């Protein structure tokens, strides 16, 4: 999704914009631009395409040396990718960059047109710039103009704004879209997320909803909606610049898959005390778990898939009836809440607009909420009643791997904590679950990473196919959903997940000689049934790869290839299967030459509904 960077201080700002924008590339974008301020006003250079296109343009049309600038990577929503739709946008004395969507932009544009304003682009952002400019012309004060203009806007926004006649000042406001401020040795920064600022500083300040900030080379002042002002309070992030670099791997996705063993340990360990599941470090007591009578998990994409695995484990271990909801649908098909319902939202980025809207809906109904989030101090983490961080570290590849992996590990730990608090598990059983998660799971993932040659061979057999299926039962079906998403989003090969027993109710008609079918069969109790389904597709010519525990008796005629998972506890085997499907997706996309870390049309941190 769109990325914003900005700086004002004593150093040359344009190289900083280019550096910050290159870090923000991971969010997904189709155009890019920079505005640089000098005593003479603000100059803009922008274009459709990647940062190297902008760099070429800057060689022909260099920006003046400037100590105050804003930059933007755009992911098109209103108006296709083009030079004119790229940000920054200018209107009168105002130049701005925007992340989010102004929902009532047509109505605002119509009003502005009546007073003679004309627009060059198809974007909602240019309308926002024109409205702020009109208010600035009238009021002559940036803060008042921004407040008056944004009071008329519906939707979500984070703006970085320069005024021609306010040298050295960057103005900022956010509502619904992420934006953070930072303090460096040579000035002050703003950015959509901390990773873009790691090359410059570790000191940051998260902005509240509706807050306006004015950054100058000397200080940063925050202005609340109630009119009160205060200087920014700085915190120090534990992220390092290295955590947002590839570290010798060809792709962030591969690096992040390899980071999973450590990420699981880091996410589970803080929730273990004396060998037992314990969330007191997150401020959650056994008494709170005892009040939980039912759970609604709400999330998008892979985070929702993590919820599907979590729901089964929560029901099985904790006996808590659990439903899983796609966040963008949650408000339109309102679920029934009853005494003891807990809404758990899951989000790696902590900024996903659909998940945030669902969280706000649940809160508006007075239901207790808990967020499982990776990026600290993000909107979802701040707004939920309780938060449990996954400690995956920055996830840069658009397709999540370690984010999903840590979400599942935390949900599993949570299920054990509830089960133990409610007396459904004794201490020995609870200890066994957390020991499996903390020790066995990381080892199982490592063991699978050693099988890269097999995954590469499997990938070779997939690249010429248009359609692939993943099938499984129980937890394997939940995991199949994630496996199919991973393969299709990065390799562009169409892939569907099906409950193994459901295929014969229609979809089996798509199976042709050679169609690749992956059968996940990690649960010994379900292997025989899944094997029957494998035979159904194999007898219609499918090319079957079975993913199952070592020692599973697989008749030779049932499968073309077997990926063996180290035998062990249920979580260890499931996480081993996860690693296998991630690596199969990765190797396939690599063989096809796809842009693995930034698949087409996708964005990290989807901050629009
Ligand atoms: C797929 C993927 C997405 C995200 C989804 C939710 O690989 O990454 O499906 O899982 O957009 O994002 P978060 O977890 O940031 O809310």
CSV table of N, CA and C in Angstrom, one decimal, residues 160-310:
chain,number,residue,atom,x,y,z
A,160,UNK,N,1.3,13.9,4.4
A,160,UNK,CA,2.5,14.7,4.7
A,160,UNK,C,2.3,15.9,3.8
A,161,UNK,N,2.4,17.1,4.3
A,161,UNK,CA,2.1,18.3,3.6
A,161,UNK,C,3.2,19.4,3.7
A,162,UNK,N,3.5,20.0,2.5
A,162,UNK,CA,4.4,21.1,2.5
A,162,UNK,C,3.6,22.3,2.0
A,163,UNK,N,3.9,23.5,2.5
A,163,UNK,CA,3.3,24.7,2.0
A,163,UNK,C,4.4,25.6,1.4
A,164,UNK,N,4.1,26.1,0.2
A,164,UNK,CA,5.1,26.9,-0.5
A,164,UNK,C,5.8,28.0,0.4
A,165,UNK,N,4.9,28.6,1.2
A,165,UNK,CA,5.3,29.8,2.0
A,165,UNK,C,5.6,29.4,3.5
A,166,UNK,N,5.9,28.1,3.8
A,166,UNK,CA,6.2,27.7,5.1
A,166,UNK,C,7.5,26.9,5.1
A,167,UNK,N,8.7,27.6,4.7
A,167,UNK,CA,9.9,26.8,4.5
A,167,UNK,C,10.3,26.1,5.8
A,168,UNK,N,10.8,24.9,5.6
A,168,UNK,CA,11.3,24.1,6.7
A,168,UNK,C,10.2,23.3,7.5
A,169,UNK,N,9.0,23.5,7.2
A,169,UNK,CA,7.9,22.9,7.9
A,169,UNK,C,7.3,21.7,7.2
A,170,UNK,N,7.1,20.6,7.8
A,170,UNK,CA,6.3,19.5,7.2
A,170,UNK,C,5.1,19.3,8.2
A,171,UNK,N,4.0,19.4,7.6
A,171,UNK,CA,2.7,19.2,8.4
A,171,UNK,C,2.2,17.8,8.1
A,172,UNK,N,1.6,17.2,9.2
A,172,UNK,CA,1.2,15.8,9.1
A,172,UNK,C,-0.1,15.7,9.8
A,173,UNK,N,-1.0,14.8,9.3
A,173,UNK,CA,-2.2,14.4,10.1
A,173,UNK,C,-2.5,13.0,9.7
A,174,UNK,N,-3.0,12.2,10.6
A,174,UNK,CA,-3.4,10.8,10.3
A,174,UNK,C,-4.8,10.6,11.0
A,175,UNK,N,-5.6,9.8,10.2
A,175,UNK,CA,-6.8,9.3,10.8
A,175,UNK,C,-7.1,8.0,10.0
A,176,UNK,N,-7.0,6.8,10.7
A,176,UNK,CA,-7.3,5.6,10.0
A,176,UNK,C,-6.1,5.0,9.2
A,177,UNK,N,-5.2,5.8,8.8
A,177,UNK,CA,-4.0,5.2,8.1
A,177,UNK,C,-2.8,5.4,8.9
A,178,UNK,N,-1.8,4.5,8.7
A,178,UNK,CA,-0.6,4.6,9.6
A,178,UNK,C,0.3,5.7,9.3
A,179,UNK,N,1.0,6.3,10.3
A,179,UNK,CA,2.0,7.3,10.1
A,179,UNK,C,2.8,7.4,11.4
A,180,UNK,N,4.1,7.4,11.4
A,180,UNK,CA,4.8,7.6,12.6
A,180,UNK,C,5.9,8.7,12.4
A,181,UNK,N,6.2,9.3,13.5
A,181,UNK,CA,7.2,10.4,13.4
A,181,UNK,C,8.5,9.9,14.0
A,182,UNK,N,9.6,10.5,13.7
A,182,UNK,CA,10.9,10.0,14.3
A,182,UNK,C,11.9,11.2,14.4
A,183,UNK,N,12.8,11.0,15.3
A,183,UNK,CA,13.8,12.0,15.6
A,183,UNK,C,15.2,11.5,15.3
A,184,UNK,N,15.9,12.2,14.4
A,184,UNK,CA,17.3,11.8,14.2
A,184,UNK,C,18.3,12.8,14.6
A,185,UNK,N,19.6,12.6,14.4
A,185,UNK,CA,20.6,13.5,14.8
A,185,UNK,C,20.5,14.8,14.0
A,186,UNK,N,20.0,14.7,12.7
A,186,UNK,CA,20.0,15.8,11.8
A,186,UNK,C,18.6,16.4,11.5
A,187,UNK,N,17.6,16.0,12.3
A,187,UNK,CA,16.3,16.5,12.0
A,187,UNK,C,15.2,15.5,12.4
A,188,UNK,N,14.0,15.8,11.8
A,188,UNK,CA,12.8,15.0,12.2
A,188,UNK,C,12.2,14.4,10.9
A,189,UNK,N,11.6,13.2,11.1
A,189,UNK,CA,11.2,12.4,10.0
A,189,UNK,C,9.7,12.0,10.2
A,190,UNK,N,9.1,11.6,9.1
A,190,UNK,CA,7.8,11.0,9.2
A,190,UNK,C,7.8,9.8,8.2
A,191,UNK,N,7.1,8.7,8.5
A,191,UNK,CA,7.0,7.6,7.5
A,191,UNK,C,5.8,6.8,7.8
A,192,UNK,N,5.4,6.0,6.8
A,192,UNK,CA,4.3,5.0,7.0
A,192,UNK,C,4.6,3.9,8.0
A,193,UNK,N,5.9,3.5,8.0
A,193,UNK,CA,6.2,2.6,9.1
A,193,UNK,C,7.7,2.7,9.4
A,194,UNK,N,8.0,2.1,10.6
A,194,UNK,CA,9.4,2.3,11.2
A,194,UNK,C,10.5,1.8,10.3
A,195,UNK,N,10.2,0.7,9.5
A,195,UNK,CA,11.3,0.1,8.7
A,195,UNK,C,12.0,1.2,7.8
A,196,UNK,N,11.1,2.1,7.3
A,196,UNK,CA,11.7,3.1,6.4
A,196,UNK,C,12.6,4.1,7.1
A,197,UNK,N,12.5,4.2,8.4
A,197,UNK,CA,13.3,5.1,9.2
A,197,UNK,C,14.5,4.5,9.8
A,198,UNK,N,14.6,3.1,9.8
A,198,UNK,CA,15.7,2.5,10.4
A,198,UNK,C,17.1,2.9,9.9
A,199,UNK,N,17.2,3.2,8.6
A,199,UNK,CA,18.5,3.7,8.1
A,199,UNK,C,18.9,5.0,8.8
A,200,UNK,N,18.0,5.7,9.4
A,200,UNK,CA,18.3,7.1,10.0
A,200,UNK,C,18.3,7.2,11.5
A,201,UNK,N,17.4,6.4,12.1
A,201,UNK,CA,17.2,6.6,13.5
A,201,UNK,C,16.4,5.5,14.1
A,202,UNK,N,16.4,5.4,15.5
A,202,UNK,CA,15.6,4.4,16.2
A,202,UNK,C,14.5,5.0,17.1
A,203,UNK,N,14.6,6.4,17.1
A,203,UNK,CA,13.7,7.1,18.0
A,203,UNK,C,12.4,7.4,17.3
A,204,UNK,N,11.3,7.0,17.8
A,204,UNK,CA,10.0,7.2,17.1
A,204,UNK,C,8.9,7.7,18.1
A,205,UNK,N,7.8,8.2,17.4
A,205,UNK,CA,6.7,8.6,18.2
A,205,UNK,C,5.4,8.2,17.4
A,206,UNK,N,4.6,7.4,17.9
A,206,UNK,CA,3.4,7.0,17.2
A,206,UNK,C,2.3,8.0,17.4
A,207,UNK,N,1.7,8.4,16.3
A,207,UNK,CA,0.7,9.5,16.3
A,207,UNK,C,-0.7,9.0,16.7
A,208,UNK,N,-1.5,9.7,17.4
A,208,UNK,CA,-2.8,9.3,17.7
A,208,UNK,C,-3.7,9.7,16.6
A,209,UNK,N,-4.9,9.0,16.5
A,209,UNK,CA,-5.9,9.3,15.5
A,209,UNK,C,-6.3,10.8,15.6
A,210,UNK,N,-6.3,11.5,14.4
A,210,UNK,CA,-6.8,12.8,14.3
A,210,UNK,C,-5.7,13.9,14.8
A,211,UNK,N,-4.6,13.4,15.2
A,211,UNK,CA,-3.6,14.4,15.7
A,211,UNK,C,-2.9,15.1,14.5
A,212,UNK,N,-2.6,16.3,14.6
A,212,UNK,CA,-1.8,17.1,13.6
A,212,UNK,C,-0.4,17.2,14.2
A,213,UNK,N,0.6,17.1,13.3
A,213,UNK,CA,2.0,17.4,13.8
A,213,UNK,C,2.6,18.4,12.9
A,214,UNK,N,3.4,19.3,13.5
A,214,UNK,CA,4.2,20.2,12.7
A,214,UNK,C,5.7,19.9,13.0
A,215,UNK,N,6.4,19.5,11.9
A,215,UNK,CA,7.8,19.2,12.1
A,215,UNK,C,8.7,20.3,11.6
A,216,UNK,N,9.6,20.8,12.3
A,216,UNK,CA,10.5,21.8,11.9
A,216,UNK,C,11.9,21.3,12.1
A,217,UNK,N,13.0,21.9,11.6
A,217,UNK,CA,14.3,21.4,11.9
A,217,UNK,C,14.6,21.3,13.4
A,218,UNK,N,13.9,22.2,14.2
A,218,UNK,CA,14.3,22.2,15.6
A,218,UNK,C,13.4,21.4,16.5
A,219,UNK,N,12.1,21.2,16.2
A,219,UNK,CA,11.2,20.5,17.1
A,219,UNK,C,10.0,19.9,16.4
A,220,UNK,N,9.3,19.1,17.1
A,220,UNK,CA,8.0,18.5,16.6
A,220,UNK,C,6.9,18.8,17.6
A,221,UNK,N,5.9,19.4,17.1
A,221,UNK,CA,4.7,19.8,18.0
A,221,UNK,C,3.5,19.0,17.6
A,222,UNK,N,2.8,18.4,18.5
A,222,UNK,CA,1.6,17.6,18.2
A,222,UNK,C,0.4,18.4,18.7
A,223,UNK,N,-0.7,18.4,17.8
A,223,UNK,CA,-1.9,19.2,18.2
A,223,UNK,C,-3.1,18.2,18.2
A,224,UNK,N,-3.7,18.0,19.3
A,224,UNK,CA,-4.8,17.1,19.5
A,224,UNK,C,-6.1,17.8,18.9
A,225,UNK,N,-7.1,16.9,18.7
A,225,UNK,CA,-8.4,17.4,18.2
A,225,UNK,C,-9.0,18.4,19.1
A,226,UNK,N,-8.8,18.3,20.4
A,226,UNK,CA,-9.4,19.2,21.4
A,226,UNK,C,-8.6,20.6,21.4
A,227,UNK,N,-7.6,20.7,20.6
A,227,UNK,CA,-6.9,22.0,20.5
A,227,UNK,C,-5.7,22.1,21.4
A,228,UNK,N,-5.5,21.1,22.2
A,228,UNK,CA,-4.3,21.1,23.1
A,228,UNK,C,-3.0,20.7,22.3
A,229,UNK,N,-1.9,21.3,22.7
A,229,UNK,CA,-0.6,21.0,22.0
A,229,UNK,C,0.4,20.4,23.0
A,230,UNK,N,1.3,19.6,22.5
A,230,UNK,CA,2.3,19.0,23.3
A,230,UNK,C,3.5,18.6,22.4
A,231,UNK,N,4.8,18.6,23.0
A,231,UNK,CA,5.9,18.2,22.2
A,231,UNK,C,5.8,16.6,22.0
A,232,UNK,N,6.4,16.1,21.0
A,232,UNK,CA,6.4,14.6,20.8
A,232,UNK,C,7.2,14.0,21.9
A,233,UNK,N,6.7,12.8,22.3
A,233,UNK,CA,7.5,12.0,23.3
A,233,UNK,C,8.1,10.8,22.5
A,234,UNK,N,9.4,10.7,22.6
A,234,UNK,CA,10.2,9.7,21.8
A,234,UNK,C,10.4,8.4,22.5
A,235,UNK,N,10.2,7.3,21.8
A,235,UNK,CA,10.5,6.0,22.3
A,235,UNK,C,11.6,5.4,21.4
A,236,UNK,N,12.2,4.3,21.9
A,236,UNK,CA,13.3,3.7,21.0
A,236,UNK,C,12.8,2.3,20.6
A,237,UNK,N,12.9,2.1,19.3
A,237,UNK,CA,12.5,0.8,18.7
A,237,UNK,C,13.6,-0.3,18.9
A,238,UNK,N,13.2,-1.5,19.1
A,238,UNK,CA,14.2,-2.6,19.2
A,238,UNK,C,14.6,-3.1,17.8
A,239,UNK,N,14.0,-2.6,16.8
A,239,UNK,CA,14.3,-3.1,15.4
A,239,UNK,C,15.7,-2.6,15.0
A,240,UNK,N,16.4,-3.3,14.2
A,240,UNK,CA,17.7,-2.9,13.7
A,240,UNK,C,17.6,-2.7,12.2
A,241,UNK,N,18.5,-1.9,11.6
A,241,UNK,CA,18.5,-1.8,10.1
A,241,UNK,C,18.7,-3.2,9.5
A,242,UNK,N,19.5,-4.1,10.1
A,242,UNK,CA,19.7,-5.4,9.5
A,242,UNK,C,18.4,-6.2,9.4
A,243,UNK,N,17.5,-6.0,10.4
A,243,UNK,CA,16.3,-6.8,10.4
A,243,UNK,C,15.4,-6.5,9.2
A,244,UNK,N,15.7,-5.4,8.5
A,244,UNK,CA,14.9,-5.0,7.3
A,244,UNK,C,15.8,-5.2,6.1
A,245,UNK,N,16.8,-6.0,6.2
A,245,UNK,CA,17.7,-6.3,5.0
A,245,UNK,C,17.7,-7.8,4.7
A,246,UNK,N,18.1,-8.2,3.5
A,246,UNK,CA,18.0,-9.6,3.1
A,246,UNK,C,19.0,-10.5,3.7
A,247,UNK,N,20.1,-9.9,4.3
A,247,UNK,CA,21.0,-10.8,5.0
A,247,UNK,C,21.6,-11.9,4.2
A,248,UNK,N,21.9,-11.7,2.9
A,248,UNK,CA,22.5,-12.7,2.1
A,248,UNK,C,21.5,-13.6,1.4
A,249,UNK,N,20.3,-13.6,1.7
A,249,UNK,CA,19.3,-14.4,1.0
A,249,UNK,C,18.9,-13.7,-0.3
A,250,UNK,N,18.5,-14.5,-1.3
A,250,UNK,CA,18.1,-13.8,-2.6
A,250,UNK,C,16.8,-13.0,-2.4
A,251,UNK,N,15.9,-13.5,-1.5
A,251,UNK,CA,14.6,-12.8,-1.3
A,251,UNK,C,14.3,-12.7,0.1
A,252,UNK,N,13.5,-11.7,0.5
A,252,UNK,CA,13.1,-11.6,1.9
A,252,UNK,C,12.2,-12.8,2.3
A,253,UNK,N,11.4,-13.3,1.3
A,253,UNK,CA,10.6,-14.4,1.7
A,253,UNK,C,11.4,-15.6,2.2
A,254,UNK,N,12.5,-15.9,1.4
A,254,UNK,CA,13.3,-17.0,1.8
A,254,UNK,C,13.9,-16.8,3.2
A,255,UNK,N,14.4,-15.5,3.4
A,255,UNK,CA,15.0,-15.2,4.7
A,255,UNK,C,14.0,-15.4,5.8
A,256,UNK,N,12.8,-14.9,5.5
A,256,UNK,CA,11.7,-14.9,6.6
A,256,UNK,C,11.3,-16.4,6.9
A,257,UNK,N,11.3,-17.2,5.9
A,257,UNK,CA,10.9,-18.6,6.1
A,257,UNK,C,12.0,-19.2,7.1
A,258,UNK,N,13.3,-18.9,6.8
A,258,UNK,CA,14.4,-19.4,7.6
A,258,UNK,C,14.4,-18.8,9.0
A,259,UNK,N,13.8,-17.7,9.2
A,259,UNK,CA,13.7,-17.0,10.5
A,259,UNK,C,12.6,-17.7,11.4
A,260,UNK,N,11.8,-18.5,10.8
A,260,UNK,CA,10.6,-19.0,11.6
A,260,UNK,C,11.0,-19.8,12.9
A,261,UNK,N,12.0,-20.6,12.9
A,261,UNK,CA,12.3,-21.3,14.2
A,261,UNK,C,12.5,-20.3,15.3
A,262,UNK,N,13.3,-19.3,15.0
A,262,UNK,CA,13.6,-18.3,16.1
A,262,UNK,C,12.4,-17.5,16.4
A,263,UNK,N,11.6,-17.1,15.4
A,263,UNK,CA,10.4,-16.3,15.6
A,263,UNK,C,9.4,-17.1,16.4
A,264,UNK,N,9.2,-18.4,16.2
A,264,UNK,CA,8.3,-19.1,17.1
A,264,UNK,C,8.8,-19.1,18.5
A,265,UNK,N,10.1,-19.4,18.7
A,265,UNK,CA,10.6,-19.4,20.1
A,265,UNK,C,10.4,-18.1,20.7
A,266,UNK,N,10.7,-17.0,20.0
A,266,UNK,CA,10.5,-15.6,20.6
A,266,UNK,C,9.1,-15.3,20.9
A,267,UNK,N,8.1,-15.9,20.2
A,267,UNK,CA,6.7,-15.6,20.4
A,267,UNK,C,6.1,-16.4,21.5
A,268,UNK,N,6.6,-17.6,21.6
A,268,UNK,CA,6.0,-18.5,22.7
A,268,UNK,C,6.7,-18.3,24.0
A,269,UNK,N,8.0,-18.2,24.1
A,269,UNK,CA,8.7,-18.1,25.4
A,269,UNK,C,8.2,-17.0,26.3
A,270,UNK,N,7.9,-15.8,25.9
A,270,UNK,CA,7.4,-14.8,26.8
A,270,UNK,C,6.0,-15.2,27.5
A,271,UNK,N,5.4,-16.3,26.9
A,271,UNK,CA,4.1,-16.7,27.4
A,271,UNK,C,4.3,-18.0,28.1
A,272,UNK,N,5.5,-18.3,28.6
A,272,UNK,CA,5.7,-19.5,29.4
A,272,UNK,C,6.4,-19.1,30.7
A,273,UNK,N,5.8,-19.6,31.8
A,273,UNK,CA,6.4,-19.3,33.1
A,273,UNK,C,6.4,-20.7,33.9
A,274,UNK,N,7.6,-21.1,34.3
A,274,UNK,CA,7.7,-22.3,35.0
A,274,UNK,C,7.2,-23.5,34.1
A,275,UNK,N,7.4,-23.4,32.8
A,275,UNK,CA,7.0,-24.5,31.9
A,275,UNK,C,5.5,-24.5,31.6
A,276,UNK,N,4.8,-23.5,32.1
A,276,UNK,CA,3.3,-23.5,31.9
A,276,UNK,C,2.9,-22.3,31.1
A,277,UNK,N,1.8,-22.4,30.3
A,277,UNK,CA,1.3,-21.3,29.6
A,277,UNK,C,0.9,-20.1,30.5
A,278,UNK,N,1.4,-18.9,30.2
A,278,UNK,CA,1.1,-17.8,31.2
A,278,UNK,C,1.2,-16.5,30.4
A,279,UNK,N,0.1,-15.8,30.3
A,279,UNK,CA,0.1,-14.5,29.5
A,279,UNK,C,0.1,-13.3,30.4
A,280,UNK,N,0.7,-13.5,31.7
A,280,UNK,CA,0.6,-12.4,32.6
A,280,UNK,C,1.5,-11.2,32.1
A,281,UNK,N,2.6,-11.6,31.4
A,281,UNK,CA,3.5,-10.5,30.8
A,281,UNK,C,2.7,-9.6,29.8
A,282,UNK,N,1.6,-10.2,29.2
A,282,UNK,CA,0.7,-9.4,28.3
A,282,UNK,C,-0.4,-8.8,29.1
A,283,UNK,N,-0.4,-8.9,30.4
A,283,UNK,CA,-1.5,-8.3,31.2
A,283,UNK,C,-2.7,-9.1,31.2
A,284,UNK,N,-2.6,-10.4,30.9
A,284,UNK,CA,-3.8,-11.3,30.8
A,284,UNK,C,-3.7,-12.4,31.9
A,285,UNK,N,-4.6,-12.4,32.8
A,285,UNK,CA,-4.6,-13.3,33.9
A,285,UNK,C,-5.4,-14.6,33.7
A,286,UNK,N,-5.1,-15.6,34.4
A,286,UNK,CA,-6.0,-16.8,34.3
A,286,UNK,C,-7.4,-16.5,34.6
A,287,UNK,N,-7.7,-15.5,35.5
A,287,UNK,CA,-9.1,-15.1,35.7
A,287,UNK,C,-9.8,-14.6,34.5
A,288,UNK,N,-9.0,-13.9,33.7
A,288,UNK,CA,-9.6,-13.4,32.4
A,288,UNK,C,-10.0,-14.5,31.5
A,289,UNK,N,-9.0,-15.5,31.4
A,289,UNK,CA,-9.3,-16.6,30.5
A,289,UNK,C,-10.5,-17.4,30.9
A,290,UNK,N,-10.7,-17.4,32.3
A,290,UNK,CA,-11.9,-18.1,32.8
A,290,UNK,C,-13.2,-17.5,32.4
A,291,UNK,N,-13.2,-16.2,32.0
A,291,UNK,CA,-14.4,-15.5,31.6
A,291,UNK,C,-14.8,-15.8,30.2
A,292,UNK,N,-13.8,-16.4,29.4
A,292,UNK,CA,-14.0,-16.6,28.0
A,292,UNK,C,-14.9,-17.8,27.8
A,293,UNK,N,-16.1,-17.6,27.2
A,293,UNK,CA,-17.0,-18.7,27.0
A,293,UNK,C,-17.1,-19.0,25.5
A,294,UNK,N,-16.7,-18.1,24.6
A,294,UNK,CA,-16.7,-18.3,23.2
A,294,UNK,C,-15.8,-17.2,22.5
A,295,UNK,N,-15.3,-17.6,21.4
A,295,UNK,CA,-14.3,-16.7,20.7
A,295,UNK,C,-14.8,-16.5,19.3
A,296,UNK,N,-14.7,-15.2,18.8
A,296,UNK,CA,-14.8,-14.9,17.4
A,296,UNK,C,-13.5,-14.4,16.9
A,297,UNK,N,-12.9,-15.1,16.0
A,297,UNK,CA,-11.6,-14.7,15.4
A,297,UNK,C,-11.9,-13.9,14.1
A,298,UNK,N,-11.3,-12.7,14.0
A,298,UNK,CA,-11.6,-11.9,12.8
A,298,UNK,C,-10.3,-11.4,12.2
A,299,UNK,N,-10.1,-11.6,10.9
A,299,UNK,CA,-8.9,-11.3,10.3
A,299,UNK,C,-9.0,-11.4,8.7
A,300,UNK,N,-8.0,-11.1,8.0
A,300,UNK,CA,-8.0,-11.1,6.6
A,300,UNK,C,-6.9,-12.1,6.1
A,301,UNK,N,-7.1,-12.7,4.9
A,301,UNK,CA,-6.1,-13.4,4.2
A,301,UNK,C,-5.4,-14.5,5.1
A,302,UNK,N,-4.1,-14.4,5.1
A,302,UNK,CA,-3.3,-15.5,5.8
A,302,UNK,C,-3.6,-15.4,7.3
A,303,UNK,N,-3.8,-14.2,7.8
A,303,UNK,CA,-4.1,-14.0,9.3
A,303,UNK,C,-5.4,-14.7,9.6
A,304,UNK,N,-6.4,-14.7,8.6
A,304,UNK,CA,-7.6,-15.4,8.8
A,304,UNK,C,-7.4,-16.9,8.8
A,305,UNK,N,-6.5,-17.3,7.9
A,305,UNK,CA,-6.1,-18.7,7.8
A,305,UNK,C,-5.5,-19.2,9.1
A,306,UNK,N,-4.7,-18.3,9.7
A,306,UNK,CA,-4.1,-18.7,11.0
A,306,UNK,C,-5.2,-18.9,12.0
A,307,UNK,N,-6.2,-18.0,11.9
A,307,UNK,CA,-7.4,-18.2,12.8
A,307,UNK,C,-8.1,-19.5,12.6
A,308,UNK,N,-8.1,-20.0,11.3
A,308,UNK,CA,-8.8,-21.3,11.1
A,308,UNK,C,-8.1,-22.4,11.8
A,309,UNK,N,-6.8,-22.4,11.8
A,309,UNK,CA,-6.0,-23.4,12.6
A,309,UNK,C,-6.3,-23.1,14.1
A,310,UNK,N,-6.2,-21.9,14.5
A,310,UNK,CA,-6.4,-21.5,15.9
A,310,UNK,C,-7.7,-22.0,16.4
